[in-house]
Amino acid sequence: MDLVKFFHMNGGVGDASYLNNSGLQRMGIMKTRRIIEEAISNLCKSNIIKYPKTLVMADLGCSLGPNTLLVGSMVIDEVAKTSQEMGLNPPEVQINLNDLPTNDFNTIFCALHEREKKLNTEKITDVHYSPPSCYFTGVPGSYFGRLFPAESLNFVHSSYSLHWLSQLPKLREINKGNVYLASTTPESVSKAYYEQFQADFLQFLRCRSEEMMVGGRMVLTFAGRTTEDPRGEESYYYLWRPLAMALQEMVSEGLVDEVKLDSFNLPWFTASPTEIMKLVEIEGSFTIDHIEIFDVNWEAWKTKKYDNDNDNDASTDDNGVGHAVAKSVRAGIETLVANHLVKQ
Ligand SMILES: C[S@@+](CC[C@H](N)C(=O)[O-])C[C@H]1O[C@@H](n2cnc3c(N)ncnc32)[C@H](O)[C@@H]1O
């Protein structure tokens, strides 16, 4: 399964799009806001002698929709604030938006155009608002390879992407009845998943260590787990078990071939903090300032209590949290399901 060729979140602006079903991920990004702001502020302050003319950041696995520009906006605001506190003109900000080649970059570029028009209006009406000049670039490609010139990045951000593996690991046994690691998964399957994650994460760190400048900062948010055994069902229960049950139902109705379902597993792995700390140490280029686990508050998501400015978020609706979760799962993995179960 070559993910680079076809994997992407649902594009466009429709009901099943990632753009309209990414409230859960937005909730996670809002939780990391303080950490992002602190990283940018420290970055600006640490370069006080040779104040950088340009702050270059990359958002890896940016997808499309409101979240894509959310982190960039946080960075721009923090650069403006810190520069003002330091009595310096803000550096220009370059934001590289990266995702796999089949991501819907066009929808992002259209949103950028709208943003620019809005900013120009704000500049005219609010004399106190002077954001740094900002330049956006789309960078298609896998972050498991090099994407940027050596020592060119000050800040790297990635949210809700690094739990996706570069490929489905080769499995020696069938993960019968499951589409991800679950309590009934054979140990060899669980081991193969971890080995794939280990290889991918180390490769990710190696590439970033070459691309980032000394003193650069990185904020990574991804789905994780609190149990030592990856078959602990934390994410499986809410996200993947309902999918597995629905697909099994389709097998019993003759709509899906059982053999195909037996070989369908998600290229996804939720690591534990211990695993992450160990891999960062093995790779050796980075030190961890801060590592934190936070829960997904499904009820807050449903009742829109996770931030103040998302009243238009279409991923929350009156049909309950289950419906919102199902739509979010569909926006994320429809291409995987279609590619494996329909096209092969
Ligand atoms: C759930 S979306 C997260 C989007 C956004 N960062 C957010 O927090 O809402 C995950 C994104 O990671 C991208 N992705 C997965 N593997 C990738 C890889 N190897 N290189 C670049 N992007 C990747 C997917 O295409 C998808 O757009």
Coordinates of C-alpha atoms and ligand atoms in Angstrom, one line a residue:
M1 CA 0.0 0.0 0.0
D2 CA 1.8 3.1 -1.2
L3 CA 0.1 5.8 0.9
V4 CA 2.0 8.7 -0.8
K5 CA 0.1 8.0 -4.0
F6 CA -3.4 8.2 -2.7
F7 CA -3.8 9.0 1.0
H8 CA -5.5 12.2 1.9
M9 CA -8.2 13.7 4.0
N10 CA -11.5 14.3 2.2
G11 CA -11.1 17.5 0.2
G12 CA -13.4 20.3 -0.8
V13 CA -15.9 22.1 1.4
G14 CA -18.8 19.6 1.5
D15 CA -20.5 17.8 4.4
A16 CA -18.0 14.9 4.3
S17 CA -14.9 17.1 3.9
Y18 CA -12.1 17.3 6.5
L19 CA -12.6 21.0 6.4
N20 CA -16.0 20.5 7.9
N21 CA -15.1 17.6 10.2
S22 CA -11.9 18.6 12.0
G23 CA -13.3 20.1 15.2
L24 CA -11.7 17.3 17.3
Q25 CA -8.3 18.1 15.9
R26 CA -8.9 21.8 16.4
M27 CA -9.6 21.1 20.1
G28 CA -6.2 19.5 20.4
I29 CA -4.4 22.4 18.7
M30 CA -6.2 24.9 21.0
K31 CA -4.8 22.9 24.0
T32 CA -1.3 23.3 22.7
R33 CA -1.6 27.1 22.1
R34 CA 0.4 28.1 25.1
I35 CA 3.2 25.7 24.2
I36 CA 3.3 27.1 20.6
E37 CA 3.3 30.7 21.8
E38 CA 6.1 29.9 24.3
A39 CA 8.2 28.2 21.7
I40 CA 7.9 31.2 19.3
S41 CA 8.5 33.7 22.0
N42 CA 11.6 31.9 23.2
L43 CA 12.8 31.5 19.6
C44 CA 12.5 35.3 19.0
K45 CA 14.2 36.1 22.3
S46 CA 17.0 33.6 21.9
N47 CA 18.0 35.3 18.6
I48 CA 18.0 38.8 20.1
I49 CA 21.6 39.6 19.0
K50 CA 21.1 38.6 15.4
Y51 CA 17.4 39.2 15.3
P52 CA 16.2 37.0 12.4
K53 CA 15.0 38.9 9.3
T54 CA 12.8 35.9 8.5
L55 CA 11.2 33.3 10.8
V56 CA 10.7 30.1 8.7
M57 CA 8.2 27.6 9.9
A58 CA 6.8 24.3 8.5
D59 CA 3.4 22.8 9.4
L60 CA 3.8 19.1 8.5
G61 CA 0.6 17.2 7.6
C62 CA -1.4 20.5 7.3
S63 CA -4.4 19.0 5.5
L64 CA -7.0 21.6 4.7
G65 CA -9.6 23.7 6.5
P66 CA -9.7 26.0 9.4
N67 CA -6.9 24.2 11.3
T68 CA -4.4 24.6 8.5
L69 CA -4.2 28.4 9.0
L70 CA -4.9 28.3 12.8
V71 CA -1.3 27.5 13.8
G72 CA 0.1 29.9 11.3
S73 CA -2.1 32.6 12.8
M74 CA -0.9 31.8 16.4
V75 CA 2.7 32.1 15.2
I76 CA 2.1 35.4 13.4
D77 CA 0.3 36.9 16.5
E78 CA 3.1 35.7 18.8
V79 CA 5.9 37.0 16.6
A80 CA 4.1 40.4 16.5
K81 CA 3.6 40.4 20.3
T82 CA 7.1 39.4 21.2
S83 CA 8.7 41.8 18.7
Q84 CA 6.6 44.7 20.1
E85 CA 7.6 43.8 23.7
M86 CA 11.3 43.8 22.6
G87 CA 10.8 47.1 20.8
L88 CA 11.9 45.6 17.4
N89 CA 10.3 45.4 14.0
P90 CA 8.8 41.9 13.6
P91 CA 10.7 39.5 11.3
E92 CA 8.9 38.4 8.2
V93 CA 7.3 35.0 8.6
Q94 CA 7.5 32.2 6.0
I95 CA 5.0 29.4 6.5
N96 CA 5.5 26.2 4.6
L97 CA 2.4 24.1 4.5
N98 CA 3.2 20.5 3.9
D99 CA 1.1 17.4 3.1
L100 CA 1.1 14.4 0.9
P101 CA 0.8 15.2 -2.9
T102 CA -2.9 14.3 -3.2
N103 CA -4.0 16.7 -0.4
D104 CA -6.4 19.4 -1.6
F105 CA -3.9 22.2 -1.7
N106 CA -6.3 24.2 -4.0
T107 CA -8.8 24.7 -1.2
I108 CA -6.0 26.0 1.1
F109 CA -4.7 28.4 -1.5
C110 CA -8.3 29.8 -2.0
A111 CA -8.6 30.3 1.8
L112 CA -5.2 32.1 1.8
H113 CA -6.5 34.5 -0.8
E114 CA -9.6 35.2 1.4
R115 CA -7.3 35.7 4.4
E116 CA -5.2 38.2 2.7
K117 CA -8.2 40.2 1.7
K118 CA -9.5 40.2 5.3
L119 CA -6.0 41.2 6.7
N120 CA -5.8 44.1 4.3
T121 CA -9.2 45.4 5.4
E122 CA -8.1 45.0 9.1
K123 CA -4.9 46.9 8.4
I124 CA -6.9 49.8 7.0
T125 CA -9.4 49.9 9.8
D126 CA -7.2 49.1 12.8
V127 CA -4.1 51.3 13.1
H128 CA -2.8 49.4 16.1
Y129 CA -2.8 46.0 14.2
S130 CA 0.5 45.5 12.3
P131 CA 1.1 41.8 11.7
P132 CA 4.4 40.7 10.3
S133 CA 4.6 40.2 6.5
C134 CA 3.8 36.7 5.9
Y135 CA 4.5 34.4 2.9
F136 CA 2.8 31.0 2.4
T137 CA 4.2 28.1 0.4
G138 CA 2.6 24.7 -0.3
V139 CA 5.1 21.8 -0.1
P140 CA 3.8 18.4 -1.3
G141 CA 5.7 15.3 -0.2
S142 CA 6.1 12.9 2.7
Y143 CA 7.7 14.2 5.9
F144 CA 9.4 10.8 6.2
G145 CA 11.8 12.2 3.6
R146 CA 13.7 15.5 3.3
L147 CA 11.4 18.4 2.3
F148 CA 13.5 21.5 3.0
P149 CA 17.1 22.6 2.5
A150 CA 19.6 21.9 5.3
E151 CA 19.3 24.2 8.4
S152 CA 16.5 26.3 6.9
L153 CA 13.7 25.9 9.5
N154 CA 13.3 27.8 12.8
F155 CA 10.1 26.2 13.9
V156 CA 8.3 22.9 13.0
H157 CA 4.8 22.1 13.9
S158 CA 2.7 19.0 13.2
S159 CA -0.7 18.1 14.6
Y160 CA -2.7 14.9 14.4
S161 CA -0.5 13.4 11.6
L162 CA 2.5 11.5 13.1
H163 CA 0.3 8.6 14.3
W164 CA -0.1 7.8 10.5
L165 CA 2.6 5.3 9.5
S166 CA 4.4 5.5 6.2
Q167 CA 3.0 2.2 5.2
L168 CA 1.1 -0.8 6.6
P169 CA 3.6 -3.1 8.2
K170 CA 4.0 -6.6 6.8
L171 CA 1.9 -8.8 9.0
R172 CA 2.6 -12.5 9.4
E173 CA -0.8 -13.3 10.9
I174 CA -4.3 -12.2 10.2
N175 CA -5.7 -9.6 12.6
K176 CA -9.1 -11.3 12.5
G177 CA -12.1 -9.1 13.2
N178 CA -10.1 -6.0 13.8
V179 CA -8.9 -3.1 11.7
Y180 CA -6.3 -1.9 14.2
L181 CA -4.6 -3.2 17.3
A182 CA -7.2 -4.6 19.7
S183 CA -7.3 -7.0 22.7
T184 CA -7.6 -10.0 20.3
T185 CA -4.7 -8.9 18.0
P186 CA -1.9 -11.5 17.8
E187 CA 1.4 -10.4 19.4
S188 CA 3.3 -10.6 16.1
V189 CA 0.9 -8.0 14.6
S190 CA 1.4 -5.7 17.5
K191 CA 5.2 -6.0 17.3
A192 CA 5.2 -5.4 13.5
Y193 CA 3.2 -2.2 14.1
Y194 CA 5.6 -0.9 16.7
E195 CA 8.6 -1.7 14.5
Q196 CA 7.1 0.3 11.7
F197 CA 6.4 3.3 14.0
Q198 CA 9.9 3.1 15.4
A199 CA 11.4 3.2 11.9
D200 CA 9.1 6.0 10.8
F201 CA 9.6 8.2 13.8
L202 CA 13.4 7.9 13.8
Q203 CA 13.4 8.7 10.1
F204 CA 11.1 11.8 10.8
L205 CA 13.5 13.0 13.5
R206 CA 16.6 12.4 11.3
C207 CA 15.2 14.5 8.4
R208 CA 14.1 17.3 10.7
S209 CA 17.5 17.4 12.4
E210 CA 19.0 18.1 9.1
E211 CA 16.5 20.7 8.1
M212 CA 16.3 22.7 11.3
M213 CA 18.6 25.4 12.5
V214 CA 20.4 25.0 15.8
G215 CA 18.2 26.3 18.5
G216 CA 15.0 25.7 16.5
R217 CA 11.8 24.5 18.2
M218 CA 9.3 21.8 17.3
V219 CA 5.8 21.2 18.6
L220 CA 4.3 17.8 17.8
T221 CA 0.8 16.7 18.7
F222 CA -0.5 13.2 17.9
A223 CA -2.8 10.5 19.1
G224 CA -1.1 8.5 21.9
R225 CA -1.9 6.0 24.5
T226 CA -1.5 5.8 28.3
T227 CA -1.2 2.0 28.5
E228 CA 2.1 0.1 27.9
D229 CA 0.4 -2.5 25.7
P230 CA -0.6 -1.0 22.3
R231 CA -3.6 -3.4 22.2
G232 CA -5.1 -1.6 25.1
E233 CA -8.2 -0.4 23.1
E234 CA -8.1 3.2 24.2
S235 CA -8.5 4.7 20.7
Y236 CA -9.9 1.5 19.3
Y237 CA -13.0 1.6 21.4
Y238 CA -14.2 5.0 20.1
L239 CA -12.7 5.3 16.7
W240 CA -12.0 1.9 15.1
R241 CA -14.3 -0.6 16.8
P242 CA -17.4 0.9 15.4
L243 CA -15.8 0.9 11.9
A244 CA -14.8 -2.7 12.3
M245 CA -18.3 -3.6 13.4
A246 CA -19.8 -1.8 10.4
L247 CA -17.5 -3.5 7.9
Q248 CA -18.2 -6.9 9.5
E249 CA -21.9 -6.2 9.1
M250 CA -21.3 -5.4 5.4
V251 CA -19.5 -8.7 5.1
S252 CA -22.5 -10.6 6.5
E253 CA -24.7 -8.7 4.0
G254 CA -22.5 -9.7 1.2
L255 CA -21.4 -6.1 0.4
V256 CA -17.8 -6.6 1.3
D257 CA -15.5 -9.6 0.7
E258 CA -14.4 -11.2 3.9
V259 CA -10.9 -12.0 2.6
K260 CA -10.5 -8.3 1.7
L261 CA -11.6 -7.3 5.2
D262 CA -9.2 -9.7 6.8
S263 CA -6.3 -7.9 5.1
F264 CA -7.6 -4.4 5.9
N265 CA -5.7 -2.8 8.7
L266 CA -5.1 0.9 9.4
P267 CA -1.6 2.3 9.0
W268 CA -1.9 4.1 12.3
F269 CA -0.1 3.7 15.6
T270 CA -0.7 5.4 18.9
A271 CA 2.6 5.6 20.8
S272 CA 3.1 5.9 24.6
P273 CA 5.2 8.8 26.1
T274 CA 7.8 6.2 27.2
E275 CA 8.2 5.0 23.6
I276 CA 8.5 8.6 22.3
M277 CA 11.1 9.6 24.9
K278 CA 13.1 6.5 24.1
L279 CA 13.1 7.1 20.3
V280 CA 14.1 10.8 20.8
E281 CA 17.0 9.7 22.9
I282 CA 18.1 7.0 20.4
E283 CA 18.0 9.5 17.5
G284 CA 20.0 12.0 19.6
S285 CA 19.5 15.3 17.9
F286 CA 16.7 16.8 20.0
T287 CA 15.9 17.3 23.7
I288 CA 12.4 17.2 25.0
D289 CA 11.4 20.4 26.9
H290 CA 7.9 19.3 27.6
I291 CA 5.7 16.2 27.1
E292 CA 2.1 16.1 28.0
I293 CA -0.8 13.7 27.6
F294 CA -4.3 15.2 27.3
D295 CA -7.6 13.5 27.0
V296 CA -10.1 14.0 24.1
N297 CA -13.2 15.4 25.7
W298 CA -15.8 14.0 23.4
E299 CA -18.6 15.8 25.3
A300 CA -16.8 19.2 25.1
W301 CA -16.4 18.6 21.4
K302 CA -20.1 18.0 21.0
T303 CA -21.2 21.0 23.0
K304 CA -18.6 23.3 21.4
K305 CA -17.0 24.1 24.7
Y306 CA -13.4 23.7 23.6
D307 CA -12.8 27.1 22.3
N308 CA -14.5 30.4 21.9
D309 CA -14.4 31.1 18.2
N310 CA -15.8 28.1 16.5
D311 CA -19.5 28.5 16.5
N312 CA -19.5 27.7 12.8
D313 CA -17.8 24.4 13.3
A314 CA -19.9 22.0 11.3
S315 CA -18.4 18.8 12.9
T316 CA -20.7 19.3 15.8
D317 CA -24.3 18.8 15.2
D318 CA -27.5 17.9 17.0
N319 CA -27.3 14.2 16.1
G320 CA -24.9 13.5 19.0
V321 CA -21.3 12.8 19.5
G322 CA -21.4 9.4 17.8
H323 CA -22.5 11.0 14.6
A324 CA -19.8 13.6 14.8
V325 CA -17.2 10.9 15.5
A326 CA -18.4 8.9 12.5
K327 CA -18.2 11.9 10.2
S328 CA -14.7 12.7 11.5
V329 CA -13.5 9.1 10.9
R330 CA -15.0 9.2 7.4
A331 CA -13.3 12.5 6.6
G332 CA -10.0 10.9 7.6
I333 CA -10.0 7.4 6.2
E334 CA -12.5 7.3 3.3
T335 CA -9.7 7.1 0.8
L336 CA -8.1 4.2 2.7
V337 CA -11.3 2.2 2.8
A338 CA -12.2 2.9 -0.8
N339 CA -8.7 2.1 -2.0
H340 CA -8.6 -1.3 -0.2
L341 CA -12.1 -2.5 -0.2
V342 CA -13.5 -1.1 -3.4
K343 CA -10.8 -0.6 -5.9
Q344 CA -8.5 -3.7 -5.4
Ligands
LIG1 C1 -5.8 14.4 10.6 S1 -4.9 15.3 9.4 C2 -4.3 16.6 10.4 C3 -4.4 18.0 9.8 C4 -4.1 19.2 10.6 N1 -2.7 19.2 11.0 C5 -5.0 19.2 11.8 O1 -4.4 19.1 13.0 O2 -6.2 19.4 11.7 C6 -3.5 14.4 9.1 C7 -2.7 14.8 7.8 O3 -1.4 14.2 7.8 C8 -1.1 14.0 6.5 N2 -0.1 13.0 6.4 C9 -0.1 11.7 6.8 N3 1.1 11.1 6.5 C10 1.9 12.1 6.0 C11 3.2 12.1 5.5 N4 4.0 11.0 5.6 N5 3.7 13.3 5.0 C12 3.0 14.4 5.0 N6 1.7 14.4 5.4 C13 1.2 13.3 5.9 C14 -2.5 13.5 5.9 O4 -2.5 13.5 4.5 C15 -3.4 14.4 6.6 O5 -3.7 15.5 5.8

